[in-house]
XYZ file of C-alpha atoms in Angstrom:
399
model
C 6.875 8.968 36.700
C 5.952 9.892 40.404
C 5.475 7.262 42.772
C 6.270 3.621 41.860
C 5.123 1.852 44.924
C 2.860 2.409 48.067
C 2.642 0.802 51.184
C -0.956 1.272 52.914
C -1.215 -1.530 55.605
C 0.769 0.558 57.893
C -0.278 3.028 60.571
C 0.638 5.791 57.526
C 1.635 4.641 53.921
C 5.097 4.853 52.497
C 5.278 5.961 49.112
C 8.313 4.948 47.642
C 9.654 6.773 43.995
C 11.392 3.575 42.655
C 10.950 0.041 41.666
C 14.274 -0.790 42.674
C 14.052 -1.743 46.136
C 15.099 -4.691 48.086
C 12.604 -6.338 50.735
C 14.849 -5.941 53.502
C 14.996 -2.091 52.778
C 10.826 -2.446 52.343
C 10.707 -4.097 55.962
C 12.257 -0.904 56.994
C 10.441 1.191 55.873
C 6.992 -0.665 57.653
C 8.473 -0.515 61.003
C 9.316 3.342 60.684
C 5.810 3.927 59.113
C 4.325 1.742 62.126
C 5.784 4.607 64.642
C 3.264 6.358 66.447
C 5.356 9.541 65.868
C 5.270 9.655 62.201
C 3.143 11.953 60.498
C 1.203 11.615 57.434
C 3.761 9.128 55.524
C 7.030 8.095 54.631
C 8.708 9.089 51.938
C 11.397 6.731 49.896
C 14.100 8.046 47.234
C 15.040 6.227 44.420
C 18.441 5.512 45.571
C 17.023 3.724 48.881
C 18.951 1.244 49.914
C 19.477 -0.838 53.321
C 20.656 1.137 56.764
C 20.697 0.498 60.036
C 17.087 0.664 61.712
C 16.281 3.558 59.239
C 16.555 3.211 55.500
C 18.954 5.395 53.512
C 17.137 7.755 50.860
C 14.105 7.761 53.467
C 12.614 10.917 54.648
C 10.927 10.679 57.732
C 8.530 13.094 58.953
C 8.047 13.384 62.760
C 5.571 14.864 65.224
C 7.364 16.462 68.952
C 10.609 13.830 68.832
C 13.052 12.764 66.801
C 14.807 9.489 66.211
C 18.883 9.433 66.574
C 19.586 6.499 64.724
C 17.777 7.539 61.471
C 20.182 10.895 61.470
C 23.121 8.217 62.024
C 26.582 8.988 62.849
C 27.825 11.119 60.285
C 25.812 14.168 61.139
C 25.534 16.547 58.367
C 27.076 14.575 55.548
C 26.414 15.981 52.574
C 27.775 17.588 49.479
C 29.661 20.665 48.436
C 30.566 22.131 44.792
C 31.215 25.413 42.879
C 32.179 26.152 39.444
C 35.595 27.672 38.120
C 36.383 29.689 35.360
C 38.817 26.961 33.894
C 37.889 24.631 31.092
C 38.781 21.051 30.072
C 41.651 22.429 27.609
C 43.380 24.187 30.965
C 43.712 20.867 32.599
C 46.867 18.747 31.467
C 46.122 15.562 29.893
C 47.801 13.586 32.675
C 45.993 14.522 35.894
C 48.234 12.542 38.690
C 49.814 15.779 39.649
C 46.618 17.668 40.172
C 45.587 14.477 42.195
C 48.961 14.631 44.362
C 48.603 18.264 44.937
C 45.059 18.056 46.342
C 45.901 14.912 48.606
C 49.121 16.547 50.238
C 46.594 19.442 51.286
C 43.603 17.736 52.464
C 44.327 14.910 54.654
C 42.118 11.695 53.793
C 41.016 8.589 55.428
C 42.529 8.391 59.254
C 44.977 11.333 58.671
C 44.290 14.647 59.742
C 46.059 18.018 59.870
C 48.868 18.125 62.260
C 47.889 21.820 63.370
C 44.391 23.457 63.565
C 43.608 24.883 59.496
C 40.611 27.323 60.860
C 41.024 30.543 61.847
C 40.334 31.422 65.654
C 36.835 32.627 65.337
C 35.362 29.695 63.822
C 36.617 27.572 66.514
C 35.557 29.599 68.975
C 32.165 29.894 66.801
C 32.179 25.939 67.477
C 33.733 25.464 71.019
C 31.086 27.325 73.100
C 27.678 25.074 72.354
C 30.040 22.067 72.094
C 31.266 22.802 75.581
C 27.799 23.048 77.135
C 26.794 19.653 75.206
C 29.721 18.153 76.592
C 29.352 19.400 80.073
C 25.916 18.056 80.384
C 26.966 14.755 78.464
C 30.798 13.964 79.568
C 30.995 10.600 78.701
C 31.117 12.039 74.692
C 34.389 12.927 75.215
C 35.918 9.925 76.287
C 34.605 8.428 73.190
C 37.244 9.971 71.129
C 40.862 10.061 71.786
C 42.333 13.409 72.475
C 38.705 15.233 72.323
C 39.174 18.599 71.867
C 42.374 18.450 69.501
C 41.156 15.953 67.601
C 37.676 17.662 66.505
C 39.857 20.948 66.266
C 42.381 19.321 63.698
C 39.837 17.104 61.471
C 38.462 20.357 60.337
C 39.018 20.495 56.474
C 39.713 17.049 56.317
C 38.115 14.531 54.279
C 37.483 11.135 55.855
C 36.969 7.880 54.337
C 34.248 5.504 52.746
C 32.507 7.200 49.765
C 33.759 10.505 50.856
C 35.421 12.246 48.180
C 36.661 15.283 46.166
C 36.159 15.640 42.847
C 36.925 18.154 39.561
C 34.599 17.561 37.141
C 33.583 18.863 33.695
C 30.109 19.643 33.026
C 28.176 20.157 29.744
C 30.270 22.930 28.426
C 33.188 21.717 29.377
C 33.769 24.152 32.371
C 35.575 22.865 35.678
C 33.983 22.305 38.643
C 35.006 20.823 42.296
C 32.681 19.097 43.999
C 33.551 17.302 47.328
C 31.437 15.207 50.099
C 31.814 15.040 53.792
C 30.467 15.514 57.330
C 30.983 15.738 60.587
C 33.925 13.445 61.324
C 34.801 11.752 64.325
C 33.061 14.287 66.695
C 29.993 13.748 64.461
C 30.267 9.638 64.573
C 30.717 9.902 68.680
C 27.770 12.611 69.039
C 25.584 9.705 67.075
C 26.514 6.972 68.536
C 26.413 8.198 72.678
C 22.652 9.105 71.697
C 21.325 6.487 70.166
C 22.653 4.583 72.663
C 20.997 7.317 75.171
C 17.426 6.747 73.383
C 17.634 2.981 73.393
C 18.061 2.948 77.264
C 15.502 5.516 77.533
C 13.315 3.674 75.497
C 14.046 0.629 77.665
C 13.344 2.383 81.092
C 9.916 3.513 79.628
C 9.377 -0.176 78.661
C 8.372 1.164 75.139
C 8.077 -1.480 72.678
C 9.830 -1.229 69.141
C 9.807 -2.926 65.785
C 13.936 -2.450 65.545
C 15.732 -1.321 69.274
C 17.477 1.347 66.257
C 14.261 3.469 65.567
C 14.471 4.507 69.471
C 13.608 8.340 69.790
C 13.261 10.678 72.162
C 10.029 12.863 72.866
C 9.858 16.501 72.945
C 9.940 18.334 76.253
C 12.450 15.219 77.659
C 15.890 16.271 78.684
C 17.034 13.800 75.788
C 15.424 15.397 73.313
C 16.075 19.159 73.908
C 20.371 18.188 74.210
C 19.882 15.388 71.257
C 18.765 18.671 68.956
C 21.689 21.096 70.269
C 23.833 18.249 69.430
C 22.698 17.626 66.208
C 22.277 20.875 65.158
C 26.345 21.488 66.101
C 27.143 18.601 63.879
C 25.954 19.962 60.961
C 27.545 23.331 61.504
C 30.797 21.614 62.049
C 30.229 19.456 58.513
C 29.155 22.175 56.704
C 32.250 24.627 58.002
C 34.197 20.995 57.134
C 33.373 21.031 53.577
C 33.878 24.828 53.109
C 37.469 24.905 54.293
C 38.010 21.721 52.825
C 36.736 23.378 49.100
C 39.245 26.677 50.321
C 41.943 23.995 50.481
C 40.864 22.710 47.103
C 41.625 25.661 45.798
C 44.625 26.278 47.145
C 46.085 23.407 45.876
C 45.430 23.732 42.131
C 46.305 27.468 42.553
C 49.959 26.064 43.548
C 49.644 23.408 41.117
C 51.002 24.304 36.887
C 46.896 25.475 35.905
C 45.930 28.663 35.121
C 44.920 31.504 36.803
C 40.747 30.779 37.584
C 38.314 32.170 39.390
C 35.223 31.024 41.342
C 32.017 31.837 38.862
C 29.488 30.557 40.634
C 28.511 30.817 44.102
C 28.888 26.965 46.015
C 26.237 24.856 46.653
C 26.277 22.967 50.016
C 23.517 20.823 50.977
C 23.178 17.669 54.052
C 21.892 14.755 53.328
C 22.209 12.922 56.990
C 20.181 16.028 58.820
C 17.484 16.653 60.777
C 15.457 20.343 59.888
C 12.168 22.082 61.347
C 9.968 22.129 58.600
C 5.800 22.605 57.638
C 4.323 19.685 56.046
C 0.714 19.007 55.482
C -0.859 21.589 57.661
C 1.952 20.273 61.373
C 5.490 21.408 61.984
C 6.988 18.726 61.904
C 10.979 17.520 62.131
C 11.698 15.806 59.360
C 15.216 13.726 58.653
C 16.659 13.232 55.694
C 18.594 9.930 55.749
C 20.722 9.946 52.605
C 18.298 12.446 50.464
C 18.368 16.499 50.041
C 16.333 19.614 50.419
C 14.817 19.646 47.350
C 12.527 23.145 47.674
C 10.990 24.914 44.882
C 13.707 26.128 42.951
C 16.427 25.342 45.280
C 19.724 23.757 44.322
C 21.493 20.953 45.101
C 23.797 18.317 43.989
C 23.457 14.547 42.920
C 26.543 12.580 42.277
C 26.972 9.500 40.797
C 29.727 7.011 41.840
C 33.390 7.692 41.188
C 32.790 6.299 37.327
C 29.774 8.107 36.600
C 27.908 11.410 36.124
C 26.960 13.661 38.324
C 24.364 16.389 38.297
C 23.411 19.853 39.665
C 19.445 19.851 40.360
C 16.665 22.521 40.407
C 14.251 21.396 43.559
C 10.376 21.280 41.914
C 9.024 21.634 45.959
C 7.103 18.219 45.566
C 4.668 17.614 48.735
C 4.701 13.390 48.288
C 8.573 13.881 49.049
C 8.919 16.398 51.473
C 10.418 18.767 49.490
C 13.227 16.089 49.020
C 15.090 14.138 46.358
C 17.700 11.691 46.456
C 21.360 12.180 47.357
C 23.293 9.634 45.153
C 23.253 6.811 43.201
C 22.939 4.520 46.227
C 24.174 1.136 46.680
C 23.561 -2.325 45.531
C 25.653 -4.396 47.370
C 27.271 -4.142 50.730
C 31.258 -3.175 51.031
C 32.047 -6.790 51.714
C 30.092 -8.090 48.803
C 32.177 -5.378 46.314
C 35.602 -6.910 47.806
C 34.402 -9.780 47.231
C 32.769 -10.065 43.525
C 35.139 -7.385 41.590
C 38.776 -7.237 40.775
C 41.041 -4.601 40.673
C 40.676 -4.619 36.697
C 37.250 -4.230 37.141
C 37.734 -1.210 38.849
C 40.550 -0.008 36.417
C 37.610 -0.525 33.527
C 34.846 0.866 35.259
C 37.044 4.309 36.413
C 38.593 4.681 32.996
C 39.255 8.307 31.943
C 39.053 9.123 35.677
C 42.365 10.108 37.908
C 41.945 7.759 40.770
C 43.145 5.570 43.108
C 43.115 2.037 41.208
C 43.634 -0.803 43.965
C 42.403 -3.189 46.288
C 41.601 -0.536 49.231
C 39.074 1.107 46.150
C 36.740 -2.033 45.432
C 34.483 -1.282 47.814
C 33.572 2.052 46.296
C 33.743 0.567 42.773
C 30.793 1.628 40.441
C 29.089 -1.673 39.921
C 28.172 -1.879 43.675
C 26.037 1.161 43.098
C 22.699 1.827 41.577
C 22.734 3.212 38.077
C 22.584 7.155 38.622
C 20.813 7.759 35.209
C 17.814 5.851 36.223
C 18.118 7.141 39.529
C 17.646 10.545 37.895
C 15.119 9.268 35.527
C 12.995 7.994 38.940
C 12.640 11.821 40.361
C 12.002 13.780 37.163
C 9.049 14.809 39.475
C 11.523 16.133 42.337
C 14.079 17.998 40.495
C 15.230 19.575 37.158
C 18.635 18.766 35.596
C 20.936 22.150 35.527
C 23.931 20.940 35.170
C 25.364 17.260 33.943
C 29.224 16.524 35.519
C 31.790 14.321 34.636
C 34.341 13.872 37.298
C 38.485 13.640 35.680
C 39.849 13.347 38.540
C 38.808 11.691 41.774
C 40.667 11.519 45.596
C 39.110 9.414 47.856
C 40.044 8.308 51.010
């Protein structure tokens, strides 16, 4: 089916691709479609779900400026996976090794590596825009302890919340890894200074807002021009994140008791917290993706599930009612509080079974049953993408 619901009595209409929606997420969407920088409409993904100002799994068109708070704070989150010539009868048939051996290279959560993990000339691929953001803006850096090392040494690491690495098993059994990240703590302190920056802004100007969070900045301001460097450096630092993180990967279960593999199919890496420059209905436009994906004609990109359920490898169908987008999960149901609160570490245990996981209290806030069922998530966008590839994950390392 295409769209399931539209919302006209707004300044443009919001056409949303699922059923499943809650009001509060609905009342975010009007405000953003009552913008007067919004062009044409606003597009909703079937895993949309409840953010802060902007919804997640909306993508939001927007003519000459661009608001900070819909991109959030982890700039350039998104997803990375490639297949391996290994099969499901290479792995062992207990996993917690393979687990162990993954974690001791990739640090997770709070932890990160003790000594820089990228070679010179990507840092110094990285340091010279970030040193001209943070000359005009110096207040960034005192937003995160120990600047420079810091963002230096969180390079291939993995974070926490539903951050994760993965090996999966797809259709015909082959082995893939799949991981998702973004831009770390440098990413969360570039997001936060300026939204803060395009609230006061907004403030000065006496502009007035539905939600203080959908402040934005308008092209040919100061704001806007250094917001756009900065964002644009954010997702060059998440996506070199998630490709040394996937070289560690590798490295890990090359020193671990598996086979000899090989990578036989080129990775897929896709954002799906990003802003890009794209045509859309006759106007360049900037459109951000808040928890959804490029989904061009033909282009691929990846879908997972949550850490109990499938996965999948999409085909883009280049569908004009959602910007060329689809969704970039299953998306949640319930808040993190809400999972601590209604499941039980059994729970989790039944709802992660077959999987190679982390089974305790620190994991019920990631457990399955606070997200949306990814099968009718996928069922939602049939008009957005094409199924390549179906995934399994066997082992899972979160943070």
């Amino acid at each position: 089916m295409p769209i399931f619901k539209q919302i006209n009595k707004t300044r443009v209409p919001v056409k949303i691709f699922t059923e499943d929606i809650a009001p509060q997420a609905i009342d975010q969407l009007v405000n953003i479609a009552n913008l007067p920088i919004v062009h044409h409409h606003v597009a909703a993904m079937p895993d949309v779900h409840l953010g802060i100002g902007a919804t997640v799994g909306s993508v939001i068109p927007t003519l000459n400026a661009v608001i900070p708070a819909a991109v959030g704070v982890d700039i350039g989150c998104g997803m990375n996976a490639v297949r391996t010539s290994l099969t499901a009868s290479d792995l062992p048939d207990n996993l917690y090794q393979v687990r162990s051996r993954i974690e001791s290279r990739v640090p997770v959560g709070f932890n990160w590596h003790k000594r820089s993990v990228v070679n010179r000339s990507t840092v110094n691929g990285l340091d010279k825009p970030l040193d001209e953001l943070v000359g005009k803006h110096p207040a960034i850096m005192k937003m995160l302890k120990g600047f420079n090392h810091t963002w230096h040494r969180q390079l291939g690491t993995l974070g926490g919340g539903n951050h994760f690495i993965e090996l999966c098993l797809d259709e015909n059994d082959d082995v893939w890894i799949m991981l998702h990240s973004g831009s770390r703590g440098v990413g969360n302190v570039i997001g936060r200074y300026f939204i803060n920056l395009a609230k006061k802004d907004m403030q000065r100007h006496q502009q007035h807002l539905p939600d203080t969070n959908l402040a934005y900045f308008s092209e040919g301001s100061q704001h806007f021009t250094d917001y756009v460097m900065a964002v644009n450096w954010a997702q060059e630092y998440a996506w070199v994140n998630r490709q040394e993180m996937m070289k560690l990967v590798v490295d890990a279960l090359k020193a671990s008791s598996l086979p000899n593999f090989t990578l036989t199919k080129k990775a897929i890496n896709c954002h799906h917290n990003y802003i890009s420059h794209e045509t859309h209905y006759g106007e360049r436009v900037i459109v951000t993706r808040k928890g959804a994906i490029r989904a061009g004609q033909d282009e691929l990109g990846i879908i997972p599930g949550s850490m109990g359920a499938r996965s999948y490898i999409v085909k883009g169908k280049g569908s004009a009612a959602s910007f060329c987008s689809c969704a970039h999960g299953a998306g949640r149901t319930m808040s993190r509080t809400e999972a601590k609160r209604s499941f039980s570490v059994r729970d989790l245990e039944h709802q992660t079974s077959g999987v190679e996981c982390r089974k305790d209290r620190g994991m019920l806030d990631e457990i399955p049953g606070a997200y949306k069922d990814i099968d009718q998530v996928m069922a939602n966008q049939a008009d957005l993408v094409d199924v390549v590839h179906t995934l399994k994950q066997v082992v899972c390392v979160k943070g």
